[in-house]
Short mmCIF file of N, CA and C in Angstrom, two decimals:
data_model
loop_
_atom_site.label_atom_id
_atom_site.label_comp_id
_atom_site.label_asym_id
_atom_site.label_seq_id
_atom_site.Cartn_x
_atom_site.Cartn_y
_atom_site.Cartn_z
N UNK A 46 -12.78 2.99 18.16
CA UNK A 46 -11.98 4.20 18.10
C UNK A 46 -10.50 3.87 18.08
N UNK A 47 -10.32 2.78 18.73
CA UNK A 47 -8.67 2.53 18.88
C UNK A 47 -8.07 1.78 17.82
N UNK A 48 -9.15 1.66 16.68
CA UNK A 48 -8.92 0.63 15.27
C UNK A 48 -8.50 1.91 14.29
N UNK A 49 -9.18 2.95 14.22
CA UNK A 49 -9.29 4.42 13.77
C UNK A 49 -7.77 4.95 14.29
N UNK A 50 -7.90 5.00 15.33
CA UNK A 50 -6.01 5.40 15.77
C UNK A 50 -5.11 4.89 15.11
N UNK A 51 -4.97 3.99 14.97
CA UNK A 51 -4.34 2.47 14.37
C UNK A 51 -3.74 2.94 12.89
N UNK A 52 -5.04 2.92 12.35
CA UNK A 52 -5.52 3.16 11.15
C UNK A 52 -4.54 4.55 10.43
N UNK A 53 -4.98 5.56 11.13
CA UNK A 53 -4.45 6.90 10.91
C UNK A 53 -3.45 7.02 11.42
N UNK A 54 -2.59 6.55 11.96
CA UNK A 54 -1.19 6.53 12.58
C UNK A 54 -0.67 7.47 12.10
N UNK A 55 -0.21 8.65 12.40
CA UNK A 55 0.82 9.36 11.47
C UNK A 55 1.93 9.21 11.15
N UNK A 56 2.47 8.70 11.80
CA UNK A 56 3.85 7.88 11.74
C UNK A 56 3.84 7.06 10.64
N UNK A 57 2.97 6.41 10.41
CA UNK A 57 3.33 5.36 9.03
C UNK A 57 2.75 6.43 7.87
N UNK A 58 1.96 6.99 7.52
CA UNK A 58 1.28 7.87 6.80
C UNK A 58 2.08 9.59 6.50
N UNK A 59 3.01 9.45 7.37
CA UNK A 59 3.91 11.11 6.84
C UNK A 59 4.90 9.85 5.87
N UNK A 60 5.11 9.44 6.02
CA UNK A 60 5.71 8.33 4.81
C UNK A 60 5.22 8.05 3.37
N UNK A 61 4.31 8.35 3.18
CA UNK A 61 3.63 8.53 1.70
C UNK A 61 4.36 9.51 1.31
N UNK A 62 3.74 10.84 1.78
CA UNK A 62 4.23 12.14 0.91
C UNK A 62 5.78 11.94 0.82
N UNK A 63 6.85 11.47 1.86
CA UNK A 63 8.59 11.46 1.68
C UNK A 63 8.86 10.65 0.83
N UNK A 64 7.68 9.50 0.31
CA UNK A 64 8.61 8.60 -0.58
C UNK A 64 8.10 9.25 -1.48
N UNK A 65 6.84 9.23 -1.98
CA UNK A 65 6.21 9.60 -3.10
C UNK A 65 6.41 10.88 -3.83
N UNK A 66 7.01 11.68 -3.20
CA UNK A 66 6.72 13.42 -3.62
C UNK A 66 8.36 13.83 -3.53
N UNK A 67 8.59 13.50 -2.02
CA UNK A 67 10.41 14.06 -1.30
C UNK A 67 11.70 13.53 -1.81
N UNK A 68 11.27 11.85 -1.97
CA UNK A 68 12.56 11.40 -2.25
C UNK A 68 12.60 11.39 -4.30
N UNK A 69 11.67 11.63 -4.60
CA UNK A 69 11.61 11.70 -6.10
C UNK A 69 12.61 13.13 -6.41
N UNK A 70 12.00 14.11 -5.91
CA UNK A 70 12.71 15.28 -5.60
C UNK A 70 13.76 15.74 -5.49
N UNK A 71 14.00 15.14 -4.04
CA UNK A 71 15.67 15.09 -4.15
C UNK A 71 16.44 14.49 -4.92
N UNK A 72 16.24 13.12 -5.71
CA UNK A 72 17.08 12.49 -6.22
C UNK A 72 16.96 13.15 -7.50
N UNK A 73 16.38 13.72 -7.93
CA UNK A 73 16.26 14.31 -9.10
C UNK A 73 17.55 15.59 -9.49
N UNK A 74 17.43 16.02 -8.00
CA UNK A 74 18.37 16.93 -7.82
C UNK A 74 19.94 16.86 -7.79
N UNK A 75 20.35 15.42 -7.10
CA UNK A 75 21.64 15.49 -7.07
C UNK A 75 21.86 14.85 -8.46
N UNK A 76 23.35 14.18 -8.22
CA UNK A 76 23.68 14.05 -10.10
C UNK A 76 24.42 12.43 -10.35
N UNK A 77 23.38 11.66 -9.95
CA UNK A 77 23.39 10.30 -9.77
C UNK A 77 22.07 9.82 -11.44
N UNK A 78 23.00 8.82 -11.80
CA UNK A 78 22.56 8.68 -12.34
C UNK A 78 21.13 8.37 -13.02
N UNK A 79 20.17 8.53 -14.18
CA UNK A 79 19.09 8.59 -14.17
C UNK A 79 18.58 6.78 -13.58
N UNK A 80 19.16 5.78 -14.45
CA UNK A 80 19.05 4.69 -13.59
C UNK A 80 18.93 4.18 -12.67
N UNK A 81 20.06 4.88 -11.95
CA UNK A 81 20.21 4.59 -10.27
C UNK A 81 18.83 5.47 -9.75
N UNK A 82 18.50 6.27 -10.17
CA UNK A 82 17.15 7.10 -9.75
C UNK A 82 15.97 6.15 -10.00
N UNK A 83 15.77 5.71 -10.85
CA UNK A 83 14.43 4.68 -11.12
C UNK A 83 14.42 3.46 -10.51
N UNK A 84 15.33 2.85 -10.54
CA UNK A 84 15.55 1.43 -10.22
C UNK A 84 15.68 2.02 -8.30
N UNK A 85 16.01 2.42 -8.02
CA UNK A 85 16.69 2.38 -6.20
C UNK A 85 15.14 3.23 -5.84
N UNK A 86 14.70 4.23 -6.33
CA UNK A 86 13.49 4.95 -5.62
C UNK A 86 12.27 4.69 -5.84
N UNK A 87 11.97 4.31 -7.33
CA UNK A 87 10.89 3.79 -7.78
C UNK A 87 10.41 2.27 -7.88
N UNK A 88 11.69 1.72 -7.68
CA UNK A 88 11.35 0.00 -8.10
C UNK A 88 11.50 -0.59 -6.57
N UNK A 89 12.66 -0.49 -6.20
CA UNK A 89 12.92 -0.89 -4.66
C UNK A 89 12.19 -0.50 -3.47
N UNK A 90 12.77 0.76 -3.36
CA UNK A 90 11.81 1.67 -2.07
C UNK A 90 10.42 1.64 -2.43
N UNK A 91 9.97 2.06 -3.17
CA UNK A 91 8.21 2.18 -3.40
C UNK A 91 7.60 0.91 -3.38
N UNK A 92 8.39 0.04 -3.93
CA UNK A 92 7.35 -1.49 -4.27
C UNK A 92 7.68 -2.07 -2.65
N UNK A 93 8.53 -1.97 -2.46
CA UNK A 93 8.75 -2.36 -0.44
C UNK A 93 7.65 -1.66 0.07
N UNK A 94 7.51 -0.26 0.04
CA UNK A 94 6.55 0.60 0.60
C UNK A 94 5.27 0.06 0.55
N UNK A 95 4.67 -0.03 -0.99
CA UNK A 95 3.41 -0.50 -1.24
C UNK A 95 3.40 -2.06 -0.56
N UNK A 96 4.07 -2.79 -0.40
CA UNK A 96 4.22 -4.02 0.12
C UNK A 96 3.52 -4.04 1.66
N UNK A 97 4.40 -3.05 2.17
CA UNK A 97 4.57 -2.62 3.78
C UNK A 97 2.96 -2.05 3.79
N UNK A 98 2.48 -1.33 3.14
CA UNK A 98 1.17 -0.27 3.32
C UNK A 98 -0.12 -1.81 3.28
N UNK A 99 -0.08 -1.91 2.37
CA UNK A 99 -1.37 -3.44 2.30
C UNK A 99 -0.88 -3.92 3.66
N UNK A 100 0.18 -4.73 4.01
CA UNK A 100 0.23 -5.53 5.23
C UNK A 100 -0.09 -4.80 6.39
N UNK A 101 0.25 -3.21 6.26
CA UNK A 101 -0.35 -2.72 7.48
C UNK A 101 -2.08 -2.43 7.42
N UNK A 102 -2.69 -2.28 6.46
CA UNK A 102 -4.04 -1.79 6.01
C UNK A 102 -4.94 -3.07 6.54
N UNK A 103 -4.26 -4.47 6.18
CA UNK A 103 -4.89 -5.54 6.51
C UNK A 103 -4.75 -5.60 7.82
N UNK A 104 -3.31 -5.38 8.61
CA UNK A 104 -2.98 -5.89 10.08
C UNK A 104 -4.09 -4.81 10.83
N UNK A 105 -4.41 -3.70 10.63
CA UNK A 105 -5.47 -2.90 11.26
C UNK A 105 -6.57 -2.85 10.76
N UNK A 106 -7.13 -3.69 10.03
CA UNK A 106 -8.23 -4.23 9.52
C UNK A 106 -8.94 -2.75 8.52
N UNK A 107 -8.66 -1.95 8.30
CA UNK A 107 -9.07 -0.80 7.71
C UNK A 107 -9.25 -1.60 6.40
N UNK A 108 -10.08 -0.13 5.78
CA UNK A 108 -11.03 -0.14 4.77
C UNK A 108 -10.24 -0.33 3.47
N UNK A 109 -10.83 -1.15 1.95
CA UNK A 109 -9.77 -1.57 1.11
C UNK A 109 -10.09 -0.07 0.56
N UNK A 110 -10.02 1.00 0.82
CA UNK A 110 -10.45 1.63 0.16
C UNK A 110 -9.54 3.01 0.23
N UNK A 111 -8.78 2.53 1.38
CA UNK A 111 -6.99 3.47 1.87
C UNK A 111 -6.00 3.06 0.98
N UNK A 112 -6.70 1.66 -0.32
CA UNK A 112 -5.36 0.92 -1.04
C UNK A 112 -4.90 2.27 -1.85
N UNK A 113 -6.20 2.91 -2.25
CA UNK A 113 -5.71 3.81 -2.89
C UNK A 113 -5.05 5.62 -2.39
N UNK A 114 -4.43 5.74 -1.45
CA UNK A 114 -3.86 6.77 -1.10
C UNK A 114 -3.26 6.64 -1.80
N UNK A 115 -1.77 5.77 -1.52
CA UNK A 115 -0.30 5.81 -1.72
C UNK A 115 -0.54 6.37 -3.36
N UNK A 116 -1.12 5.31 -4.05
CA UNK A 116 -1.07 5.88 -5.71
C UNK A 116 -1.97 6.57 -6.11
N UNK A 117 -2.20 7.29 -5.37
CA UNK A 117 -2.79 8.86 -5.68
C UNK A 117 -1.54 9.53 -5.49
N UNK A 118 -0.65 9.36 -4.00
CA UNK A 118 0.04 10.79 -4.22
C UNK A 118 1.42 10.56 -4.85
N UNK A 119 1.48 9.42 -4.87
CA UNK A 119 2.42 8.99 -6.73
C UNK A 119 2.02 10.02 -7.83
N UNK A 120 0.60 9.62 -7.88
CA UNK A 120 0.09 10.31 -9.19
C UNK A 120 0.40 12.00 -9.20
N UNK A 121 0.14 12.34 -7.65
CA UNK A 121 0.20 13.92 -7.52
C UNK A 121 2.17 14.45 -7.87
N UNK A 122 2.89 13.52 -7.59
CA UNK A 122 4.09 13.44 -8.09
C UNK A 122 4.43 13.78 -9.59
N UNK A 123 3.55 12.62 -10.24
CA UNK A 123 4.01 12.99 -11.83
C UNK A 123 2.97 14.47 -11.76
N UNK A 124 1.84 14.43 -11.64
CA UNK A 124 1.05 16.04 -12.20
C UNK A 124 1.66 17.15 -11.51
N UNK A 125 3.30 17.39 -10.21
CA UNK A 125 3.69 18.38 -10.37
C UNK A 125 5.16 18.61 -11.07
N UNK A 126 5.38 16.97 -12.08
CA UNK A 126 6.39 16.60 -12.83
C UNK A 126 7.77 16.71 -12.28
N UNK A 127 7.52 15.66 -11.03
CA UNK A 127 8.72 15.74 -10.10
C UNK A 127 8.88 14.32 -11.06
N UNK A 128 8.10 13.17 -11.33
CA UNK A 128 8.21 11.83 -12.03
C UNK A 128 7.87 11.79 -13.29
N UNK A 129 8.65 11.04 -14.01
CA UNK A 129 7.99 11.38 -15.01
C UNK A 129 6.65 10.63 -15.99
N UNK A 130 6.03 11.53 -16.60
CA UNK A 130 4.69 10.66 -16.76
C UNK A 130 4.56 9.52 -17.69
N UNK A 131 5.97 9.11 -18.20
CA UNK A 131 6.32 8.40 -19.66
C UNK A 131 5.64 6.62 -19.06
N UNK A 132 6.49 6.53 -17.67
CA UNK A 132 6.04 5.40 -16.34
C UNK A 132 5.42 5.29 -15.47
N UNK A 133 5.12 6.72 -15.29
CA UNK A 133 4.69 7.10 -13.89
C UNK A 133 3.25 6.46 -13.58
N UNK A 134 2.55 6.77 -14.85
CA UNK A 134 1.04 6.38 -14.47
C UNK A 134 0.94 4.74 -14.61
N UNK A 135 1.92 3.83 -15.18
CA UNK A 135 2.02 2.79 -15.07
C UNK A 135 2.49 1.92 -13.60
N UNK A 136 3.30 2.86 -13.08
CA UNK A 136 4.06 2.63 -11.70
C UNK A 136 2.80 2.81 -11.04
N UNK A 137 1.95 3.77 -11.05
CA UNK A 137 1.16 3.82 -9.85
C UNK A 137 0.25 2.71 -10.52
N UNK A 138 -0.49 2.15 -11.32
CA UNK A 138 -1.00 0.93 -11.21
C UNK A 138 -0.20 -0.29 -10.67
N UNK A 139 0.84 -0.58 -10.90
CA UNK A 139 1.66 -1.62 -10.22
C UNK A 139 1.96 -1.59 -9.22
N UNK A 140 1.91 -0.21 -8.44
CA UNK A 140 2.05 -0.11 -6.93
C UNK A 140 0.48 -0.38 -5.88
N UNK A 141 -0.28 -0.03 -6.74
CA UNK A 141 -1.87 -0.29 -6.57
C UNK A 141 -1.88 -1.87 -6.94
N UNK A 142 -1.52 -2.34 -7.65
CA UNK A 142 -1.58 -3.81 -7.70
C UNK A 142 -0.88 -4.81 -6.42
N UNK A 143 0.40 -4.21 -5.99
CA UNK A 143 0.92 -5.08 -5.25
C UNK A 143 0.61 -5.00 -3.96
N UNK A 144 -0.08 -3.74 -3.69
CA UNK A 144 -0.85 -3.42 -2.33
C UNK A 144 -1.94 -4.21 -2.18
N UNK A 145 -2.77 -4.59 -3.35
CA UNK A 145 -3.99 -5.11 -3.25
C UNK A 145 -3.50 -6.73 -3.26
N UNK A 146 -2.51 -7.21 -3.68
CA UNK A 146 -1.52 -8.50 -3.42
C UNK A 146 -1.53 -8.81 -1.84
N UNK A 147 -0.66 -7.39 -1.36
CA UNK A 147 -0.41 -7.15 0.21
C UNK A 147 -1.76 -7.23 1.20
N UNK A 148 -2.48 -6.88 0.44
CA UNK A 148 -3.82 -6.42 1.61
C UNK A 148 -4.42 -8.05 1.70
N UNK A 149 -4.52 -8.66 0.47
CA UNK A 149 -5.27 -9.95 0.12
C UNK A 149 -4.89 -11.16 0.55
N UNK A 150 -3.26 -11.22 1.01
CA UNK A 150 -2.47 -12.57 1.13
C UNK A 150 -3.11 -13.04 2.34
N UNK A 151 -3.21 -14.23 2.30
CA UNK A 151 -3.97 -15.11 3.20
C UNK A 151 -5.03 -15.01 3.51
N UNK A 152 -6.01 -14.63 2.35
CA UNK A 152 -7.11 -14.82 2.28
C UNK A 152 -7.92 -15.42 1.11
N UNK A 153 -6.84 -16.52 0.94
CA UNK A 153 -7.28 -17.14 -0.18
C UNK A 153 -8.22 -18.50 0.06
N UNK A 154 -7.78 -19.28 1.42
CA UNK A 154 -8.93 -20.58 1.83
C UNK A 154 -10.04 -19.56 1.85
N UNK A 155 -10.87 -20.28 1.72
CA UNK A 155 -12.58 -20.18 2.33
C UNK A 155 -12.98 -21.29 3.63
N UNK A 156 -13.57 -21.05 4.56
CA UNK A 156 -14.09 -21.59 5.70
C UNK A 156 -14.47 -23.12 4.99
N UNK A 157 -14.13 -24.10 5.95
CA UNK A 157 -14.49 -25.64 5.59
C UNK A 157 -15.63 -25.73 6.33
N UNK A 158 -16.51 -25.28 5.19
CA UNK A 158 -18.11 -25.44 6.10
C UNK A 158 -18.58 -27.23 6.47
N UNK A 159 -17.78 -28.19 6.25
CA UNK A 159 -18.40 -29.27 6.44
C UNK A 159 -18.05 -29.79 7.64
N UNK A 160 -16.93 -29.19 8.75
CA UNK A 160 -16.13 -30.07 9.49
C UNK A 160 -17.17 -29.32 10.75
N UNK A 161 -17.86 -27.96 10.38
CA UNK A 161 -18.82 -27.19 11.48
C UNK A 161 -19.85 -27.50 11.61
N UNK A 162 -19.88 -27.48 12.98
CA UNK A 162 -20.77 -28.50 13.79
C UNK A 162 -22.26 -27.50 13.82
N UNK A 163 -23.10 -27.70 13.46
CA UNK A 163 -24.58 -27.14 13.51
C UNK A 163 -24.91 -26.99 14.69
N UNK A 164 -26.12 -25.52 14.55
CA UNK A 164 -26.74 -25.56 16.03
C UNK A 164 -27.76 -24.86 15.38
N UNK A 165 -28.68 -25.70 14.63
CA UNK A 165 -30.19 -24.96 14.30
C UNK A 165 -30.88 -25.21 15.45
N UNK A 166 -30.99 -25.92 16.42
CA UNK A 166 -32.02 -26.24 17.28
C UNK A 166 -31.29 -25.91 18.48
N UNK A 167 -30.06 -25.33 18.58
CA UNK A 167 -29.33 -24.82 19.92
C UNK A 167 -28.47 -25.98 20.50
N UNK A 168 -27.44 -25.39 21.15
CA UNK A 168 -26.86 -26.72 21.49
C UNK A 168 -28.13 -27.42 22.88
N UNK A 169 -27.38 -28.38 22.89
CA UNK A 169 -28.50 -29.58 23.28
C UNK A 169 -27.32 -30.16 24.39
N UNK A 170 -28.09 -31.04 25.64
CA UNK A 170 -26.88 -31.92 26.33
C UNK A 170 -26.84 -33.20 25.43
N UNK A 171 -25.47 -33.90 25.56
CA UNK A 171 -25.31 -34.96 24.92
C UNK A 171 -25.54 -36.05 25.98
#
């Protein structure tokens, strides 16, 4: 139950919808340039985000199967055309990619099954 707490934190998770949905939004709104809008909210902040989300998904051992929130509600971003869909559906695969980067890192050895010591017959006194 206390892995489940962990897991669902709201605190890290009201953070999806502000980057994904809020800060697209607002920046859309003030009168900064379209560049400075893609590159600072979409490339920086989000790919940090998705970075941050895998390392936490792995650090609480949860299911690979939360990889896909974040770029869902990316996606729900472009379908209420706060982003636009020209990148958008490309961004959310690359943000889904680098999470699954994030979730995966250091789990690339496999166990050195030769250096482990057997116990088919139970340990034994020496």
């Amino acid at each position: 139950m206390k892995k489940i707490n962990k897991t669902f934190d709201w605190r890290f998770w009201i953070w999806m919808p502000i980057l994904g949905i809020l800060l697209p939004y607002i920046l859309n709104k003030t009168a900064l340039t379209v560049n400075f809008k893609i590159i600072m909210s979409l490339f920086i902040v989000n790919m940090l985000f998705s970075v941050l989300t895998g390392m936490f998904l792995r650090r609480t051992g949860s299911n690979w199967a939360l990889l896909l929130v974040w770029p869902i509600i990316y996606l729900i971003s472009i379908w209420l055309q706060i982003n636009s869909a020209f990148y958008g559906y490309y961004l959310a695969i690359l943000y889904l990619i680098i999470e699954i980067f994030a979730f995966t890192s250091g789990q690339e050895e496999e166990l050195d099954f030769e250096k482990q010591i057997s116990v088919d017959g139970g340990f034994r006194e020496v």
